[in-house]
XYZ file of C-alpha atoms in Angstrom:
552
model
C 17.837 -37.583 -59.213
C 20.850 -37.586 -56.473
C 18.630 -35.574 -54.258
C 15.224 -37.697 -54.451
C 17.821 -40.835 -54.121
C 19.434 -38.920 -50.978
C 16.501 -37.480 -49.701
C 14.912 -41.444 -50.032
C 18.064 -43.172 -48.197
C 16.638 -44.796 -44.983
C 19.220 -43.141 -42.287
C 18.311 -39.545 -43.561
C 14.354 -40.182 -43.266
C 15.310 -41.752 -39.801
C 16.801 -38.847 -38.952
C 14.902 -36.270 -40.186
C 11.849 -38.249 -38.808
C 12.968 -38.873 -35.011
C 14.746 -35.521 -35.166
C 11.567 -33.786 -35.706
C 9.540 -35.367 -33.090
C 12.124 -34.361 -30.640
C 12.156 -30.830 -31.991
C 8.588 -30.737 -31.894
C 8.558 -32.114 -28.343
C 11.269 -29.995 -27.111
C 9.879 -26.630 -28.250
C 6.420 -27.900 -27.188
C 7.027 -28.872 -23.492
C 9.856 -25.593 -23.278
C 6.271 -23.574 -24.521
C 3.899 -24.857 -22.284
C 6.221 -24.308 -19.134
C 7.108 -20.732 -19.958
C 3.231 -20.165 -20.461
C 2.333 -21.447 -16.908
C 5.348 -19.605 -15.463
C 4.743 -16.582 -17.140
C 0.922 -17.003 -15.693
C 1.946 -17.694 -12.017
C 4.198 -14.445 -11.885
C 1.916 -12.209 -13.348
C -0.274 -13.701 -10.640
C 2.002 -12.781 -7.748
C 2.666 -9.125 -9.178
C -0.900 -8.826 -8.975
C -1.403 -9.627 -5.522
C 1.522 -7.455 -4.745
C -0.303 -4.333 -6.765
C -3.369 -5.273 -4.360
C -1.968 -5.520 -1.536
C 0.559 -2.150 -2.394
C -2.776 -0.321 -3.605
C -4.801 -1.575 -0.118
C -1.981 -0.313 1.962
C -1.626 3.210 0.215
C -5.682 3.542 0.226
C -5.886 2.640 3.738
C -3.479 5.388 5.016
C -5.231 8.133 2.694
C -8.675 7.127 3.747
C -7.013 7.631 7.340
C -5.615 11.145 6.772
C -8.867 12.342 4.844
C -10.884 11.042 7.451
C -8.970 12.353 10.688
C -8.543 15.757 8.859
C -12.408 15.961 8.369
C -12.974 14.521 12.156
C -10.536 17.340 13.169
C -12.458 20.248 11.321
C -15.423 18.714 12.436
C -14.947 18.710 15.961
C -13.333 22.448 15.963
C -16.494 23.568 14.307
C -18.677 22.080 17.321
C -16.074 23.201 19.720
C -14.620 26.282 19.536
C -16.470 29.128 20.323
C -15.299 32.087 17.815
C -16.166 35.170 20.161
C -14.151 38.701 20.432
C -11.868 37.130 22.372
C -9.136 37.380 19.375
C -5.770 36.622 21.125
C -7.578 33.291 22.632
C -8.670 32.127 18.820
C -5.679 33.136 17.396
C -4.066 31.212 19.763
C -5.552 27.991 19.318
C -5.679 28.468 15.524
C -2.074 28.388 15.904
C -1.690 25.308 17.899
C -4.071 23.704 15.449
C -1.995 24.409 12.696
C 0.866 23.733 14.108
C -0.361 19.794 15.202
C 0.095 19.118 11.443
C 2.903 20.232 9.191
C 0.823 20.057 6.255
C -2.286 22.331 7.354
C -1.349 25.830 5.024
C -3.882 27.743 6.351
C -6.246 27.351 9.036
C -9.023 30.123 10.102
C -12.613 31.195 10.303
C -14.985 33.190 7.875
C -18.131 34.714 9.350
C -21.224 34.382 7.405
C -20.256 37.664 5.231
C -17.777 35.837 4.363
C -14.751 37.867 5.462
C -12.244 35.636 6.965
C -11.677 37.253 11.057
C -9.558 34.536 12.388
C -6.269 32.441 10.939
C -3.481 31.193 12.061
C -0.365 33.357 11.854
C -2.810 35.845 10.911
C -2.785 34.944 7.493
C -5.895 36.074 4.546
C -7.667 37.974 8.002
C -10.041 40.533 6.536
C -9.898 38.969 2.899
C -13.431 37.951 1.016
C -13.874 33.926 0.414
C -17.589 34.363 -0.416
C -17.042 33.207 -3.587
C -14.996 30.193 -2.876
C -16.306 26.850 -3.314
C -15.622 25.535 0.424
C -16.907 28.451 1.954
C -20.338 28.529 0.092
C -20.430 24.632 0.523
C -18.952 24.387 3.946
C -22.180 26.447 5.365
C -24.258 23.379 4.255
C -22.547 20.604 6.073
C -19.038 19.169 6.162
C -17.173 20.040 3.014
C -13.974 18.105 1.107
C -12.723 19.254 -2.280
C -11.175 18.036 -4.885
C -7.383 18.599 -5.395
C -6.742 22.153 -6.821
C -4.132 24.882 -7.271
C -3.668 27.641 -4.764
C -5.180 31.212 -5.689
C -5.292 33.735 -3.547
C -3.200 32.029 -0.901
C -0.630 31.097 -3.458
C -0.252 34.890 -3.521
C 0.023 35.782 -0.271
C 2.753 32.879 0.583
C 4.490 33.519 -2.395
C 4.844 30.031 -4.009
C 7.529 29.370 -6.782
C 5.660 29.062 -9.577
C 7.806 26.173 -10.587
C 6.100 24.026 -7.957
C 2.740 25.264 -7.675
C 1.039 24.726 -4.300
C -2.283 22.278 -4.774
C -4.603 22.184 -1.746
C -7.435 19.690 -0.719
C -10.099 22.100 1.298
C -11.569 20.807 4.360
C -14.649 23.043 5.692
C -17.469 22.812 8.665
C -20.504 25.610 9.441
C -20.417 26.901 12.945
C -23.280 27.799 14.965
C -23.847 29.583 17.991
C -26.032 28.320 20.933
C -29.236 28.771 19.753
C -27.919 27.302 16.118
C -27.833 30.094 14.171
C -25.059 30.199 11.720
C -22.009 31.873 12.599
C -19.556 31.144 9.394
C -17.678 28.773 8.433
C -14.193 27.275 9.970
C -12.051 25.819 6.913
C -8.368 24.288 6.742
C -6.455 24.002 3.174
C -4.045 20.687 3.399
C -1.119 20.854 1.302
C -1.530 18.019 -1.098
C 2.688 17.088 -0.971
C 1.456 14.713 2.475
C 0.513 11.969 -0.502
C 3.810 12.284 -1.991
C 5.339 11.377 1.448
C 2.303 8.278 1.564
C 3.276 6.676 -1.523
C 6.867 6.811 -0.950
C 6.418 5.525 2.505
C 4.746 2.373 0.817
C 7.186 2.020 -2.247
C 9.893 2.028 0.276
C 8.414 -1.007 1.868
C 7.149 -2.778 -0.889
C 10.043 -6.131 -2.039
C 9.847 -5.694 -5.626
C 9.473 -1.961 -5.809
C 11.195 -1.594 -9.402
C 9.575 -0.197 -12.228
C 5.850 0.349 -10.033
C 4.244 3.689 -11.050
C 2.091 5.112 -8.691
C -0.714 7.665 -9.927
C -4.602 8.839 -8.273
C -7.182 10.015 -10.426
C -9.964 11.842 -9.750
C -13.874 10.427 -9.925
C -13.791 11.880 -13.502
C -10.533 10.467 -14.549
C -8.282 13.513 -14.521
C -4.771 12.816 -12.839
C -4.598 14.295 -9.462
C -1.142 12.558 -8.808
C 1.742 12.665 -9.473
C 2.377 16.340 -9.882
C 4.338 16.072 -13.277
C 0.947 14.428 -14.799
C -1.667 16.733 -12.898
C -5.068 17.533 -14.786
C -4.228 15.524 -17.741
C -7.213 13.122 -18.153
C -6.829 8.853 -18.932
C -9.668 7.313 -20.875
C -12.422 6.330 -19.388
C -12.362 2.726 -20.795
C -8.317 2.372 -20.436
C -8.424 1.102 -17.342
C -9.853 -1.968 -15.323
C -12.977 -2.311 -12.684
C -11.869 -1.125 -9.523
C -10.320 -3.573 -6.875
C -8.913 -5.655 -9.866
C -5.591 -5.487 -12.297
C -5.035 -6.884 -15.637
C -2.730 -6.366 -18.519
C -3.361 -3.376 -20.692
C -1.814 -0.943 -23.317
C -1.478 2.079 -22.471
C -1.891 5.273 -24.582
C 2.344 5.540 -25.075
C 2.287 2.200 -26.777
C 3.710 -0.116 -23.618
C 1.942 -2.922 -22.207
C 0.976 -2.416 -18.314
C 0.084 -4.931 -15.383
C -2.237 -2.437 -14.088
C -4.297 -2.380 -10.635
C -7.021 0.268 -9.428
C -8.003 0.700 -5.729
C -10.816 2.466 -5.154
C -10.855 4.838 -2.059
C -12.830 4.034 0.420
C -14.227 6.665 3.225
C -16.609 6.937 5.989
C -17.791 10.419 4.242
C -21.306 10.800 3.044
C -20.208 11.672 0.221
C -17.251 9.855 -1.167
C -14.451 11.556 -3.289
C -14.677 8.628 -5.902
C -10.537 8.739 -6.032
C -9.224 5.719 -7.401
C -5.526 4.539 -6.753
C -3.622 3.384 -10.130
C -0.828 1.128 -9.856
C 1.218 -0.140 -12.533
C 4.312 -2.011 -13.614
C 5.689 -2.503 -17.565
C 5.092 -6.166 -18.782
C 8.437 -6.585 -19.684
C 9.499 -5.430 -15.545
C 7.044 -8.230 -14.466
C 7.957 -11.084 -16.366
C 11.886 -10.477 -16.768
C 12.391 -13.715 -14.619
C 10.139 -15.823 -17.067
C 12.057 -14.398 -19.986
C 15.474 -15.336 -18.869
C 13.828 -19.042 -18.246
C 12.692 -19.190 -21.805
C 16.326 -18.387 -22.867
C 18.152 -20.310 -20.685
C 14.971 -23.448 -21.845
C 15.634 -22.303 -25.062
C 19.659 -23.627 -25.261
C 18.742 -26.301 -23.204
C 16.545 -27.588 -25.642
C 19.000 -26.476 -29.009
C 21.798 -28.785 -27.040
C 19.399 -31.551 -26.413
C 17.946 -31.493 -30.372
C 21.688 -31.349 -31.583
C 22.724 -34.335 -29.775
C 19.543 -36.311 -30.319
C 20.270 -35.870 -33.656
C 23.363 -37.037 -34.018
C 22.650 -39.949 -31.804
C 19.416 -40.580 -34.426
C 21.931 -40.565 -37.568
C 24.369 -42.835 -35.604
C 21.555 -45.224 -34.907
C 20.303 -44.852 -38.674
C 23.543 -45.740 -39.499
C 23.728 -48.792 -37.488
C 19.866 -50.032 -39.134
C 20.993 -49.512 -43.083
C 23.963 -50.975 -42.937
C 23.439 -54.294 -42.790
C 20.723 -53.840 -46.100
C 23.224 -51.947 -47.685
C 25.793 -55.096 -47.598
C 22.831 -57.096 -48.607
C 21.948 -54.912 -51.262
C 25.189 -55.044 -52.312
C 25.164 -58.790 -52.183
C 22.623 -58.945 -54.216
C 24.275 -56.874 -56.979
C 26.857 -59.248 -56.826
C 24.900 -61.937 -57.761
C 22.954 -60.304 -60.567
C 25.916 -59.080 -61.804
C 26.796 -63.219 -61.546
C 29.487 -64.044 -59.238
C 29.370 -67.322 -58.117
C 30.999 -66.961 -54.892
C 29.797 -64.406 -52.546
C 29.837 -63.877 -48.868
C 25.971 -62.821 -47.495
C 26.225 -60.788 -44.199
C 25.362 -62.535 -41.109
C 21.705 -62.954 -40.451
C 21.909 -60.172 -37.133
C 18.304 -58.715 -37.864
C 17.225 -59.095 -34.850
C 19.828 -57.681 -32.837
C 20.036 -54.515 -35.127
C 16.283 -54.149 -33.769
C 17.816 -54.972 -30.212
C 20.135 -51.750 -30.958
C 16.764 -50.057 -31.965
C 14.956 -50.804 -29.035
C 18.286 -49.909 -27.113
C 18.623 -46.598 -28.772
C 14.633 -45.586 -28.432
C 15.144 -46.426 -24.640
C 18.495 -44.036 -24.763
C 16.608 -41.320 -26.425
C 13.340 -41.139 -24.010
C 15.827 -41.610 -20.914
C 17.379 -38.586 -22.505
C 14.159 -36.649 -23.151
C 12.834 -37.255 -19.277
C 15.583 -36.095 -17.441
C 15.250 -32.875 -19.491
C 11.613 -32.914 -18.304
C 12.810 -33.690 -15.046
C 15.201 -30.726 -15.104
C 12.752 -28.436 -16.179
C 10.230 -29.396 -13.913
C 12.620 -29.002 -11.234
C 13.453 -25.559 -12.392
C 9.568 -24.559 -12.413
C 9.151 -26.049 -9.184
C 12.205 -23.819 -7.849
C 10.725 -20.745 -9.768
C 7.099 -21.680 -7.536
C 9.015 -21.974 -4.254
C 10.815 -18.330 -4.973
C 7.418 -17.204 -5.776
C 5.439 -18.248 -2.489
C 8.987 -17.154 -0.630
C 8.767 -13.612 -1.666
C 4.715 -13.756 -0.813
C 4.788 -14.738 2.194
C 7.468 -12.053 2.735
C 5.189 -9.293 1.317
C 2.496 -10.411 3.397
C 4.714 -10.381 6.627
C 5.910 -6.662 5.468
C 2.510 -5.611 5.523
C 1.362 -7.305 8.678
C 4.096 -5.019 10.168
C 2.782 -1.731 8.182
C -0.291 -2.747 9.762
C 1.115 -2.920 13.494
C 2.992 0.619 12.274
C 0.026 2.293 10.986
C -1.564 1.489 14.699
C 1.248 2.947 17.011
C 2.255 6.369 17.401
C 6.051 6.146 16.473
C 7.285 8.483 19.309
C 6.126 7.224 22.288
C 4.741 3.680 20.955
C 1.322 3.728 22.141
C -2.046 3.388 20.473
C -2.157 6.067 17.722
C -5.800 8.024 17.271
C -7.314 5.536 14.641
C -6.131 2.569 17.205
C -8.092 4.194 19.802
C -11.104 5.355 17.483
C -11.139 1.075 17.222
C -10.902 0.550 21.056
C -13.583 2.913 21.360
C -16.010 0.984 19.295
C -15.524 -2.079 20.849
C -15.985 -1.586 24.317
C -19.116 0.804 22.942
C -19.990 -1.945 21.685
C -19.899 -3.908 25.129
C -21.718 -1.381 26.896
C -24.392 -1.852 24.635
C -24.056 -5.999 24.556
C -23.444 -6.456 28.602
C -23.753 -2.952 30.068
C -19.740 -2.745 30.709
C -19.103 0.310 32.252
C -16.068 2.455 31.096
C -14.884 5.846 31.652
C -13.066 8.052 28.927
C -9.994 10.176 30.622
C -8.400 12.678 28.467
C -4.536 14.247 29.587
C -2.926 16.914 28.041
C 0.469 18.672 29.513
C 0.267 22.211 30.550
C 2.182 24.828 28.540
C 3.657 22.357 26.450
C 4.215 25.255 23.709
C 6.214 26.903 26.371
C 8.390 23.906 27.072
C 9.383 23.239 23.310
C 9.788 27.242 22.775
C 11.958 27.280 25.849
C 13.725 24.119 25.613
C 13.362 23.031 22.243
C 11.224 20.190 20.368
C 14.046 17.563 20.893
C 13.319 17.675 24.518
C 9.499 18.458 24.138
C 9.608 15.255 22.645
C 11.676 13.676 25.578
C 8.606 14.807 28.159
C 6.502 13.571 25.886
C 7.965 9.919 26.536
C 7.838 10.328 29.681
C 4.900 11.058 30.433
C 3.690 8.324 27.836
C 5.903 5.880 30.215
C 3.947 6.932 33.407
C 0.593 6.737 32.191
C 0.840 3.179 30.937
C 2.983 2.140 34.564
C -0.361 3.951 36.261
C -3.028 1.686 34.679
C -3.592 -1.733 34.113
C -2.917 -3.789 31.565
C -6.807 -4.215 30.343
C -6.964 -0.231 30.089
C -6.102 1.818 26.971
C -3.506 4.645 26.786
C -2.958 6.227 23.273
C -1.627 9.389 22.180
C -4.617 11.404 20.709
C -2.829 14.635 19.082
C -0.259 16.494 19.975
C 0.516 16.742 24.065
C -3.239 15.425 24.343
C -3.180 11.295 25.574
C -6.676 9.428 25.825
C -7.267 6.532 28.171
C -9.641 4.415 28.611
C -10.312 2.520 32.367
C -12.426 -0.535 31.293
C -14.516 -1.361 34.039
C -14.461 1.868 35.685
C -17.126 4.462 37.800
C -16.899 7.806 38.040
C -15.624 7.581 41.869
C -12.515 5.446 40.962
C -11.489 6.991 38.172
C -11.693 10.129 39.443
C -8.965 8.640 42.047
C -7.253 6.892 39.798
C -7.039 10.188 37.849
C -5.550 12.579 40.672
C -3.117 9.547 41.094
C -1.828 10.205 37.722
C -1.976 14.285 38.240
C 0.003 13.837 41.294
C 2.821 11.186 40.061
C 3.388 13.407 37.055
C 3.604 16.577 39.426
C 5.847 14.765 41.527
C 8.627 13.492 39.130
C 11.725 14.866 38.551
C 11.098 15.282 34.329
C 15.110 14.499 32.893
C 14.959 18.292 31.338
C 12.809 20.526 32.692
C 12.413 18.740 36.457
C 8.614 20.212 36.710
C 5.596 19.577 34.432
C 1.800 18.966 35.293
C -1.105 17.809 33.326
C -4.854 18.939 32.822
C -7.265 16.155 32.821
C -10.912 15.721 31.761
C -12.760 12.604 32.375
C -16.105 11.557 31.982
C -18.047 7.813 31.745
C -19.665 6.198 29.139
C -23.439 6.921 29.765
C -26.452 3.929 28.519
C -28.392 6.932 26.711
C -25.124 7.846 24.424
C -25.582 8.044 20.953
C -22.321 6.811 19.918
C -18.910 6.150 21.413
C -17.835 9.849 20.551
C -20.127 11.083 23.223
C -18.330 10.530 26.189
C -14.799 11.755 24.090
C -16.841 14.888 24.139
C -17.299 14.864 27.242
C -14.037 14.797 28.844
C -12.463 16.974 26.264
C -14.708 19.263 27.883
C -14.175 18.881 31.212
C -10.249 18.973 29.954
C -10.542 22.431 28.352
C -12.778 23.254 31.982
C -9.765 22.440 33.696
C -7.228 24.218 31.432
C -9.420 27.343 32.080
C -9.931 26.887 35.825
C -6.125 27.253 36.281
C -4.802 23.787 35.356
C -2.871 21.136 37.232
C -6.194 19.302 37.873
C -8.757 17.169 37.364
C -12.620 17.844 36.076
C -15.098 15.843 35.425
């Protein structure tokens, strides 16, 4: 009976009452803050997956791309005749453009391999291998796949087995008959340096897992996790991210980029980029705790101030009450309390005005702490989104001699393509490459190889105009492009450059010359490649006419 008569006083059901509204409240309004918190970040690290998976799909695209341009072109080019110190000569400058080309060479239509740089797998059988029955069709790219024969001949650790991606092109003689087929393996360690390259620049690079899967799901990278398959349905429609579990029980923010490529037929990789749940929101789970003891202060003092208040309401009956007693118990003389009703409500009113003063400035502080968490949010965007705008600018330059890499030019060479086609804006293509650059870096080293290099970058931009391209193409080989520009003046403007390189004194070497092929843009080319064509020709025409001139 003490406990229904306790549990029925009116300063415990005040306080028990008001107390749980501002429980109730608290816990409520500390819920519904973390939730749209916890929302906005997991928004952000999605954009930041996106824009990490664009960037690393972008510069694979690039390198599959430029590889299969490269084998491409060779095919059409290069003329595989007895000549066998000439082919094995430029098979080694081929190889040696790109550190991670493991074997470059040429199999006749037998299939017995009779040129390769370094010599290497000459007079072996590839009939059977999948690039070289493939690569006589058309232009070939395979899959991601362990070395076998080559494997032997270089012999790899086994502890890090050597994976190749195959990159193959038929070549035909004159009156196009097949010939055999020119093939490069690429060592597949260039994506490791890709991704890491991107991770590096990437703000909140902690805890992201990087991996590429094949068009049939089966892990390509990285190489810990290679051919183990993920399930088909696991993961989310490409271009897109969303929270998943993942077959070792932890929940994922995952992203998938599909990789995109000029090829006819695409490899159907997809780029898989991931971060754990609890990595992503860590910052909206120490807001929840630090919410959470703001709110257990703010309930503990509400309620005292709810008891005190209680207090203040049921004392006043209680002295009645016990007036009252007094009289049934019949004294004659007693003493009723003042008649302050109405100022006890005063204290009520008072106290209710206390308590919601109290309850918005917490709202107010959290608010102001969500509003702090948005600004940190849209800070570290807009930093992303400046890192990448300078990836961008990177990805375009060559990072030597800062001018226009190859894909910058590829661009250039569109557009005004594009012009010539629009307003008839003539153009002429002028390709430079130095003479016996080999020698010079075997002679004087690649250190100051790469100091001519500069230099000659330096005078070909001071020797055209602004409104012209210059851009490193490959190797010792620069590309310009004179907007604007007949045969007749560039052809000057071309034995300008020949001579002011001839006549500087170089900072090494004192002496170097250049080769140079030029040719314009003609209204009956097929495509902006045409006239590349062109003056590579009339470069290699000048290379084999002695060099240290011009050809058109």
């Amino acid at each position: 009976m003490n406990i229904f008569k306790w549990l029925n006083s009116l300063r415990y059901r005040l306080t028990f009452f008001f107390g749980g509204i501002s429980l109730i409240f608290s816990l409520g309004f500390t819920g519904y803050l973390s939730t749209m918190a916890s929302d906005k970040l997991l928004s952000s690290y999605a954009n930041q997956l996106a824009m990490l998976g664009t960037s690393i799909e972008t510069t694979i695209s690039n390198n599959i791309d430029e590889r299969a341009r490269e084998i491409t072109l060779l095919s059409q080019r290069m003329i595989f005749s007895d000549d066998y110190p000439k082919i094995r000569h430029s098979l080694d400058n081929i190889k040696a453009s790109y550190e991670y080309y493991s074997w470059l060479g040429f199999a006749n239509k037998e299939g017995i391999v009779e040129y390769a740089a370094d010599g290497i797998l000459e007079g072996q059988d590839v009939s059977k291998r999948p690039w070289f029955i493939q690569g006589q069709a058309g232009m070939f790219i395979g899959d991601v796949h362990e070395a076998v024969l080559l494997a032997k001949v270089l012999n790899i650790d086994k502890n890090d087995p050597l994976r190749l991606i195959d990159f193959a092109a038929p070549v035909y003689d004159a009156n196009q008959q097949l010939l055999g087929v020119v093939a490069t393996h690429s060592n597949w360690k260039w994506v490791n340096s890709v991704i890491e390259s991107a991770l590096s620049r990437s703000e909140q690079q902690t805890g992201i897992d990087v991996q590429i899967v094949s068009h049939d799901d089966v892990i390509l990278y990285p190489q810990a996790l290679a051919n183990n398959a993920i399930p088909h349905d696991l993961l989310p429609k490409n271009n897109s991210s969303k929270l998943i579990q993942w077959p070792d029980g932890h929940e994922y923010l995952t992203g998938v980029t599909a990789l995109k490529s000029s090829l006819k037929e695409p490899l159907g990789w997809r780029i898989i980029i991931r971060i754990p749940k609890d990595v992503a929101i860590q910052e909206i789970t120490d807001l929840q705790r630090k919410l959470l003891w703001v709110s257990g202060v703010a309930i503990l003092l509400c309620l005292w101030f709810v008891y005190q208040m209680s207090i203040s309401v049921s004392l006043p009956l209680e002295r009645l009450s016990k007036v009252t007693q007094e009289i049934q118990a019949g004294k004659d003389l007693v003493q009723f309390p003042k008649s302050d009703g109405l100022i006890e409500i005063s204290f009520l009113i008072d106290a209710i005005k206390t308590m919601t003063s109290s309850l918005l400035k917490q709202e107010k502080s959290l608010l102001e702490m969500n509003q702090t968490l948005e600004n940190k949010v849209l800070e570290r965007t807009k930093e992303l989104a400046m890192a990448n705008q300078e990836l961008e600018r990177l990805s375009r330059r060559d990072p030597l001699t800062d001018l226009y890499n190859r894909r910058a030019a590829a661009d250039y060479l569109e557009n005004e393509f594009s012009r010539l086609r629009r307003f008839g804006l003539a153009y002429t293509v002028v390709m430079v490459d130095i003479d016996h650059f080999k020698k010079i870096n075997d002679t004087y080293g690649h250190e100051t190889g790469d100091l001519v290099l500069i230099e000659v970058a330096t005078l070909l931009t001071q020797s055209v105009r602004k409104t012209d391209l210059v851009a490193r193409y490959g190797g010792e080989e620069f590309l310009l492009v004179l907007t604007g520009t007949e045969t007749k003046d560039a052809l000057i403007e071309a034995e300008k450059i020949r001579a002011s390189i001839e006549g500087t004194n170089f900072s090494h070497i004192k002496h170097v010359t250049v080769s140079i092929g030029l040719s314009a843009v003609e209204q009956q080319d097929e495509n902006a490649y045409d006239a590349v064509r062109r003056a590579d020709s009339a470069l290699y025409l000048a290379k084999t006419s002695g060099r240290n001139r011009v050809c058109l």
